[in-house]
CSV table of C-alpha atoms and ligand atoms in Angstrom, one decimal:
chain,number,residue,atom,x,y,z
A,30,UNK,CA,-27.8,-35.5,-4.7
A,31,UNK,CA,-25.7,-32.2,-5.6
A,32,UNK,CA,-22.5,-33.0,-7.4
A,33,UNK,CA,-20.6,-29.9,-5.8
A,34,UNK,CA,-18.9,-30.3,-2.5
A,35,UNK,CA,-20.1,-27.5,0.1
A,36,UNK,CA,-17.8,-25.2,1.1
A,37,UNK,CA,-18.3,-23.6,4.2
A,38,UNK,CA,-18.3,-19.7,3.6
A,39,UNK,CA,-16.8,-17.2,6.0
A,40,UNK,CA,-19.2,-14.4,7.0
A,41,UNK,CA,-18.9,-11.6,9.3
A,42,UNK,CA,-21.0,-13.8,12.2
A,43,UNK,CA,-18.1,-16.4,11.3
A,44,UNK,CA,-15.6,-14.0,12.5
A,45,UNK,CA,-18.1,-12.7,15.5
A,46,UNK,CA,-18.0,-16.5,16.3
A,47,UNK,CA,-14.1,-16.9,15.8
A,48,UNK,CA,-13.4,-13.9,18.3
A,49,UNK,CA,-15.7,-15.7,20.8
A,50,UNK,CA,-13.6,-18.8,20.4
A,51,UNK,CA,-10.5,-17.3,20.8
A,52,UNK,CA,-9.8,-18.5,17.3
A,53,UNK,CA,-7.5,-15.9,15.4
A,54,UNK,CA,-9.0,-14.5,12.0
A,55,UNK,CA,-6.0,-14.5,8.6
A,56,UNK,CA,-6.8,-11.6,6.4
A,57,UNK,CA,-4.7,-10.9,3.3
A,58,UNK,CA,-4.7,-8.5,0.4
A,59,UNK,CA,-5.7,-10.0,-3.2
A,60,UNK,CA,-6.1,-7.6,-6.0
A,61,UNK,CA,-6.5,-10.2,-9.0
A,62,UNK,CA,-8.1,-13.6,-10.3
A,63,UNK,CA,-5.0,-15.7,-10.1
A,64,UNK,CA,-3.8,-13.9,-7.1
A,65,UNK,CA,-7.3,-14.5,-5.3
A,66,UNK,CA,-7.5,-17.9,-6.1
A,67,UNK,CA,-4.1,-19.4,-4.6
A,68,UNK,CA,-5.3,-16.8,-1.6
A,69,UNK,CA,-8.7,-18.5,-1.3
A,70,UNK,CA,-7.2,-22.3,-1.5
A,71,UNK,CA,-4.7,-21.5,1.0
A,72,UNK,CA,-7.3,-20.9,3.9
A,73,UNK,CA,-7.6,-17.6,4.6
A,74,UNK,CA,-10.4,-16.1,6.4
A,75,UNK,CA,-10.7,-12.5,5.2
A,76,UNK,CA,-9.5,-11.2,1.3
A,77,UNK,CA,-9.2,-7.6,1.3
A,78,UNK,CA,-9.3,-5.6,-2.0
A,79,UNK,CA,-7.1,-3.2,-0.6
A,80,UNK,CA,-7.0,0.2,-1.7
A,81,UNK,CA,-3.1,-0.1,-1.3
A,82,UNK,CA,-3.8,-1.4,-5.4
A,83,UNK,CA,-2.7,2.2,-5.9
A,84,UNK,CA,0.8,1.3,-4.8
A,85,UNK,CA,1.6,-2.3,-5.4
A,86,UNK,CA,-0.6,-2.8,-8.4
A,87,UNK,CA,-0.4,0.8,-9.8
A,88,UNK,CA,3.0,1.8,-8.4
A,89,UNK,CA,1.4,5.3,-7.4
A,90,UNK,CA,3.0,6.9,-4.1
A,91,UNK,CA,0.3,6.5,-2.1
A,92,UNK,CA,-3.3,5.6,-2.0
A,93,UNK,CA,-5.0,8.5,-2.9
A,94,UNK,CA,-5.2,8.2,-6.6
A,95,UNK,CA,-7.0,5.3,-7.2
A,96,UNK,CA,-10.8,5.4,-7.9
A,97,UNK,CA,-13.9,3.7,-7.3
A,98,UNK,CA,-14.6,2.5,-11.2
A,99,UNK,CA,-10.6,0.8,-10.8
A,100,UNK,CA,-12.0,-1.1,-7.0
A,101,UNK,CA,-14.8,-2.2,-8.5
A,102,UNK,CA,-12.4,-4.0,-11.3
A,103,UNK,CA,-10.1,-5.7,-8.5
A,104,UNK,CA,-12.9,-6.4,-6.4
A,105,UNK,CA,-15.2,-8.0,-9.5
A,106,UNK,CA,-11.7,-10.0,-10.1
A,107,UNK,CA,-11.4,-11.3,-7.2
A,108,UNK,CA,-14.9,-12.3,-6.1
A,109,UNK,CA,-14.5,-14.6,-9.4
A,110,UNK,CA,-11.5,-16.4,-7.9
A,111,UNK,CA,-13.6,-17.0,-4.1
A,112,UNK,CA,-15.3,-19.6,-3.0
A,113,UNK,CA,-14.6,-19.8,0.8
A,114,UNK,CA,-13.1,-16.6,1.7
A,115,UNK,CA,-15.7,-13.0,3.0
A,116,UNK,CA,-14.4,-10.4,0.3
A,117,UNK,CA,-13.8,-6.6,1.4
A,118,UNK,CA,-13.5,-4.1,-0.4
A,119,UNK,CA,-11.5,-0.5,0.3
A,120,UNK,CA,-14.0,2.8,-0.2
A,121,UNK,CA,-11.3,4.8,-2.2
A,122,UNK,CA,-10.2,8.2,-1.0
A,123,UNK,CA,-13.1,10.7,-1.9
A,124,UNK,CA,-16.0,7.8,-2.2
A,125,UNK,CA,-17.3,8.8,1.3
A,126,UNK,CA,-15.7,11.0,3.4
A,127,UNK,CA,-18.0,14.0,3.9
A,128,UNK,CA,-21.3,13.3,2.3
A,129,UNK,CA,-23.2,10.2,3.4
A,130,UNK,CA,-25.1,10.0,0.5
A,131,UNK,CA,-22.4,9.5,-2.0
A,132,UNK,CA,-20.7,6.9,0.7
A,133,UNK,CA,-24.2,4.6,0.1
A,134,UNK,CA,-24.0,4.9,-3.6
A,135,UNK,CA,-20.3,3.9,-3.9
A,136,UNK,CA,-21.1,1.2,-1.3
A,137,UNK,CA,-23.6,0.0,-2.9
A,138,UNK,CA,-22.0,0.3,-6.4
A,139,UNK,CA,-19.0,-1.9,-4.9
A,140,UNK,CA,-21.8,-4.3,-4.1
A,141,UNK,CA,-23.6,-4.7,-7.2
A,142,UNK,CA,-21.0,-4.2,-9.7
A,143,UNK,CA,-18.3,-6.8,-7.7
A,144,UNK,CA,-20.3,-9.2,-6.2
A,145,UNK,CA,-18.1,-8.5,-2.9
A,146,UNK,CA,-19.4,-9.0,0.6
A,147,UNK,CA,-18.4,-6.0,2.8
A,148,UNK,CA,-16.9,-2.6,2.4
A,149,UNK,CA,-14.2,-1.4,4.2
A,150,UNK,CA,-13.6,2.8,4.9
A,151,UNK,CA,-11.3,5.0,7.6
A,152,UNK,CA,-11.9,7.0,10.1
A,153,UNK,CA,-14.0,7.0,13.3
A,154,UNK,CA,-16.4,9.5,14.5
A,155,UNK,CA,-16.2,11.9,11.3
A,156,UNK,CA,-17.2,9.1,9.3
A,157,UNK,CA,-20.2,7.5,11.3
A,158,UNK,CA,-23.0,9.3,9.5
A,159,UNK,CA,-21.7,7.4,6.4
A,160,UNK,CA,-21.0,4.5,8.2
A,161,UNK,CA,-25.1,4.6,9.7
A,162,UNK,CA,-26.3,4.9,6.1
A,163,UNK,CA,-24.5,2.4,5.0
A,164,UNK,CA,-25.3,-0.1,7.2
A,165,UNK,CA,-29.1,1.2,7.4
A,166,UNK,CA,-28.4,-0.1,3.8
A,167,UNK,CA,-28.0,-3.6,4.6
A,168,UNK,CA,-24.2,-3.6,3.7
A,169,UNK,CA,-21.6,-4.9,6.3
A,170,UNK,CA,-18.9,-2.2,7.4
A,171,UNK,CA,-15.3,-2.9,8.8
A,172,UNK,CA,-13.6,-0.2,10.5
A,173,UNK,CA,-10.3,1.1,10.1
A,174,UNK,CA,-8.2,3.3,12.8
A,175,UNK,CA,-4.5,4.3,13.8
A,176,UNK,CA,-2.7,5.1,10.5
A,177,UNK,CA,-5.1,5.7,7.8
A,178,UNK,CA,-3.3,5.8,4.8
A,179,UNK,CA,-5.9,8.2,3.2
A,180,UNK,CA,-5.2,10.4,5.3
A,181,UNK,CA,-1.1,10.4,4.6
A,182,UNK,CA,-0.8,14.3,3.9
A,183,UNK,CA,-2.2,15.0,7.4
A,184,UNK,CA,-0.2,13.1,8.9
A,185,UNK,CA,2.9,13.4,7.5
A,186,UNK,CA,5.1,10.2,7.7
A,187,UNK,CA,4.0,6.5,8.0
A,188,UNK,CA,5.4,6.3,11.6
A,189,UNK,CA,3.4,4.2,14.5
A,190,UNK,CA,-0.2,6.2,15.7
A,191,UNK,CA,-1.5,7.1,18.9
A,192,UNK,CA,1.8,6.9,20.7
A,193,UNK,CA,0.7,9.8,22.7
A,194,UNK,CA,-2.2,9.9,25.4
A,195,UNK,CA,-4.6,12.3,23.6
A,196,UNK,CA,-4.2,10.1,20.5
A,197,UNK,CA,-4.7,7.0,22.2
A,198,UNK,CA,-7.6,8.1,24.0
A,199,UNK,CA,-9.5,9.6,20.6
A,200,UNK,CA,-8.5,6.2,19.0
A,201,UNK,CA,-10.9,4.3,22.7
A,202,UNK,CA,-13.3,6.6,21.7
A,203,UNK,CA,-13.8,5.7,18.2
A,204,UNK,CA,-13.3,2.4,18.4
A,205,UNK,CA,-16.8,2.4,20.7
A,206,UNK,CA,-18.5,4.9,18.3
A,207,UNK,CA,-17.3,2.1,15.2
A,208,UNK,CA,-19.0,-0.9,17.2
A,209,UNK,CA,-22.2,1.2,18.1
A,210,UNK,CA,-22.8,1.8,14.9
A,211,UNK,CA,-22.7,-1.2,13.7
A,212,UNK,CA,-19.2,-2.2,12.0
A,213,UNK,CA,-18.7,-5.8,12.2
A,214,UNK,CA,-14.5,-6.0,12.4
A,215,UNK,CA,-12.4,-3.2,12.9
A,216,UNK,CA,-8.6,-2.6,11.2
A,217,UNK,CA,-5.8,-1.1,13.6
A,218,UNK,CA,-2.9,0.0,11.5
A,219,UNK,CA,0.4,0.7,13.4
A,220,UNK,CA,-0.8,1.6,16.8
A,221,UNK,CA,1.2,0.3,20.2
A,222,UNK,CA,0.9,-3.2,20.9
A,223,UNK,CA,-0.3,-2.2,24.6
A,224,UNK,CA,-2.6,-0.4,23.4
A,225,UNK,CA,-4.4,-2.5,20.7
A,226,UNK,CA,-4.5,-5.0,23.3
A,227,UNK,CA,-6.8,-2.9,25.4
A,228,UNK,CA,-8.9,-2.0,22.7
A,229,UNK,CA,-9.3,-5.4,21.6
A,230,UNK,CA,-10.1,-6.4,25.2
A,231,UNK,CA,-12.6,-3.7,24.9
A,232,UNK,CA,-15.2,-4.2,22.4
A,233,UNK,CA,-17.2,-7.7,21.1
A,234,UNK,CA,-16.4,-7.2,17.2
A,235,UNK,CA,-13.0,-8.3,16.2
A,236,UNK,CA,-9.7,-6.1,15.8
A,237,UNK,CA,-7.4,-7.0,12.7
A,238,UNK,CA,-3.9,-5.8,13.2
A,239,UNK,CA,-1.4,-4.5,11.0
A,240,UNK,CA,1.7,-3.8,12.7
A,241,UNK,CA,-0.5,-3.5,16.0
A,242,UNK,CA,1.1,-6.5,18.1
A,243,UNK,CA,0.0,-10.0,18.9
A,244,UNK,CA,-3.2,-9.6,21.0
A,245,UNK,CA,-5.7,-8.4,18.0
A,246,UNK,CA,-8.5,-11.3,17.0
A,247,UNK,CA,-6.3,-11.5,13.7
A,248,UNK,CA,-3.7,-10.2,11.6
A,249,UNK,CA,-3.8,-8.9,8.1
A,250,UNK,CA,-0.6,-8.0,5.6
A,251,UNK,CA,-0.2,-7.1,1.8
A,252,UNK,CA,-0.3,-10.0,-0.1
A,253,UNK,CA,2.6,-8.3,-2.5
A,254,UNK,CA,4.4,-7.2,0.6
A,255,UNK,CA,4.7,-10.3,2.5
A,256,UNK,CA,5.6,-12.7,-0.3
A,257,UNK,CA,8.6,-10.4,-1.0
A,258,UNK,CA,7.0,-8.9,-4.6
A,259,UNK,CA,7.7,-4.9,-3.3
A,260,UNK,CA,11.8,-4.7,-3.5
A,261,UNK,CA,13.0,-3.1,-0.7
A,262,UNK,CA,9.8,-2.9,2.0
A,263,UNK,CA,10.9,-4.2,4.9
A,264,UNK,CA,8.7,-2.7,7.8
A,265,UNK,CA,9.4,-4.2,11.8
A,266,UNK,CA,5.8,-5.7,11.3
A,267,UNK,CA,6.7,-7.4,8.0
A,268,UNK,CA,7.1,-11.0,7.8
A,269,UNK,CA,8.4,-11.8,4.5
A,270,UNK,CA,7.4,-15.7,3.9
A,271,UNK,CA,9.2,-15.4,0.0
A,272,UNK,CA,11.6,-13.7,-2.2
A,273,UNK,CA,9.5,-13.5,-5.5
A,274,UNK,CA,11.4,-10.5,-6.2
A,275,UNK,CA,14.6,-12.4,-6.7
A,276,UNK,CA,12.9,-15.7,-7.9
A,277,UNK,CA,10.8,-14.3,-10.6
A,278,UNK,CA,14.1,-11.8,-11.4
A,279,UNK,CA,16.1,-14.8,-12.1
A,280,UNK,CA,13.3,-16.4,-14.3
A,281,UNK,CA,12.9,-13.9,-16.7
A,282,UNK,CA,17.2,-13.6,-16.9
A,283,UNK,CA,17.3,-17.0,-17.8
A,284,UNK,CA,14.8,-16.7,-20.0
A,285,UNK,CA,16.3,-13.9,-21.7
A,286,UNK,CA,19.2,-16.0,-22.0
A,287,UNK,CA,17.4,-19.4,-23.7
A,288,UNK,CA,15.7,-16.9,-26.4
A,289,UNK,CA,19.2,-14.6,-27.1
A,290,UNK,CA,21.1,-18.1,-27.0
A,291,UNK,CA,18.2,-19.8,-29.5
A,292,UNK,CA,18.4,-22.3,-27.1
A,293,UNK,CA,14.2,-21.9,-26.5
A,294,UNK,CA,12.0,-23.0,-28.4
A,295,UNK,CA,13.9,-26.0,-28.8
A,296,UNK,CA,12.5,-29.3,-30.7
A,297,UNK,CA,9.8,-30.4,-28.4
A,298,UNK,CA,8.3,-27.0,-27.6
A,299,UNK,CA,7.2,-26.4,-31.4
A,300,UNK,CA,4.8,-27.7,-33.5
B,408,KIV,O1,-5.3,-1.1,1.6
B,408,KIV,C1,-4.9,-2.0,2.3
B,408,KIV,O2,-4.2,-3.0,1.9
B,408,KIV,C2,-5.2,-1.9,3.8
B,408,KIV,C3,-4.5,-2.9,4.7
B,408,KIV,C4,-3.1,-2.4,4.9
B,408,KIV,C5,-5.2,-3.0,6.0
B,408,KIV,O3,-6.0,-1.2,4.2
């Protein structure tokens, strides 16, 4: 008789199954060991290794700059902290966009050299060949539409997507070419709440909003964002659940103050 207690693990028929249910699907960001583990215990469904490391973990301006050898790092961390939790990892900007080929090999370099469970990329319809090859591959693909962050020079501002009827259409459209192909979950990032109902109404494989209203099959938010790490980010479709900004601020100052004061170490915190 095993010693271990099995742990059910999520996989992407698990959240097939939960959309079926009606059961919503929790997805947060994790981007470290420690981070992942306290993540994992707390019951969520979904860890993404989000490319959005560029900013929080990084502090870069957007998410551009960060590249595949630096995924594979958080994504290799954070598979080391799992043991319930389906791990996805972000296809950095310029790992697949235009050239299939290279889109398998850095898929299949996030799977080998992490240990993760899925890849994530952007996009809909100028994407699907890599998408197909992937896949063909073996390697589970979740979609992501509405604002792309990779695509932030494009578009100019952060503001809500597919506001307007041409938009909004293109985003039904690839939503359907995203399921055909195969993708087992899709993201949609700040789109209408009317319309991300529809779509999720729309297809079998589950939507994961972010800033997309109440009726996707689940919701996903920064980690560092939503436990109140990233002073001063407070979006409408942010809810903050902790201020470790202030918390940990206050830690160190009265840290500062036992070692300046002499008053730490003090007798029974030395050897
Ligand atoms: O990189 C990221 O964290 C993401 C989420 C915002 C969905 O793509």
């Amino acid at each position: 008789m095993s010693v271990h207690k099995e742990i059910k693990r999520i996989t992407t028929n698990t959240l097939q199954e939960m959309k079926q249910n009606g059961e919503k699907i929790a997805m947060l960001t994790s981007y470290d060991f420690s981070m992942a583990t306290i993540v994992d215990d707390g019951g969520i469904d979904v860890i993404l290794v989000g490319d959005s490391a560029s900013n929080v973990m990084a502090g870069h301006e957007t998410t551009l700059p960060i590249t595949l050898d630096q995924m594979i790092y958080h994504a290799a961390s954070v598979v080391r902290a799992v043991k319930r939790a389906l791990v996805v990892v972000d296809l950095p900007f310029g790992s697949y966009q235009g050239n299939s080929k290279e889109a398998l090999n850095s898929a299949i370099r996030i799977m080998k050299e992490s240990g993760a469970h899925a890849v994530k990329l952007e996009g809909g319809s100028e994407v699907k060949e890599s998408i197909d090859r992937i896949i063909t591959a073996g390697i589970p693909v979740m979609g992501h539409l509405g604002l792309t962050p990779q695509s932030i020079y494009k578009f100019g501002t952060y503001t809500v997507r597919a506001k307007e009827e041409a938009e909004a259409k293109r985003l039904k459209e690839d939503i359907m070419v995203l399921q055909q192909a195969g993708c087992f979950s899709v993201v949609l990032e700040k789109i209408p709440a009317s319309l991300a109902k529809e779509v999720t109404a729309s297809v079998k494989i589950p939507t994961i909003g972010i800033g997309a209203g109440k009726h996707c099959d689940g919701q996903v938010l920064v980690i560092n964002d939503m436990i109140g790490l990233t002073k001063g980010f407070h979006p409408r479709f942010l809810r903050q659940y902790l201020n470790l900004f202030e918390e940990i601020s206050g830690a160190v100052k009265a840290y500062v103050k036992d070692v300046k004061d002499a008053d730490f170490p003090s007798e029974k915190e030395q050897y």
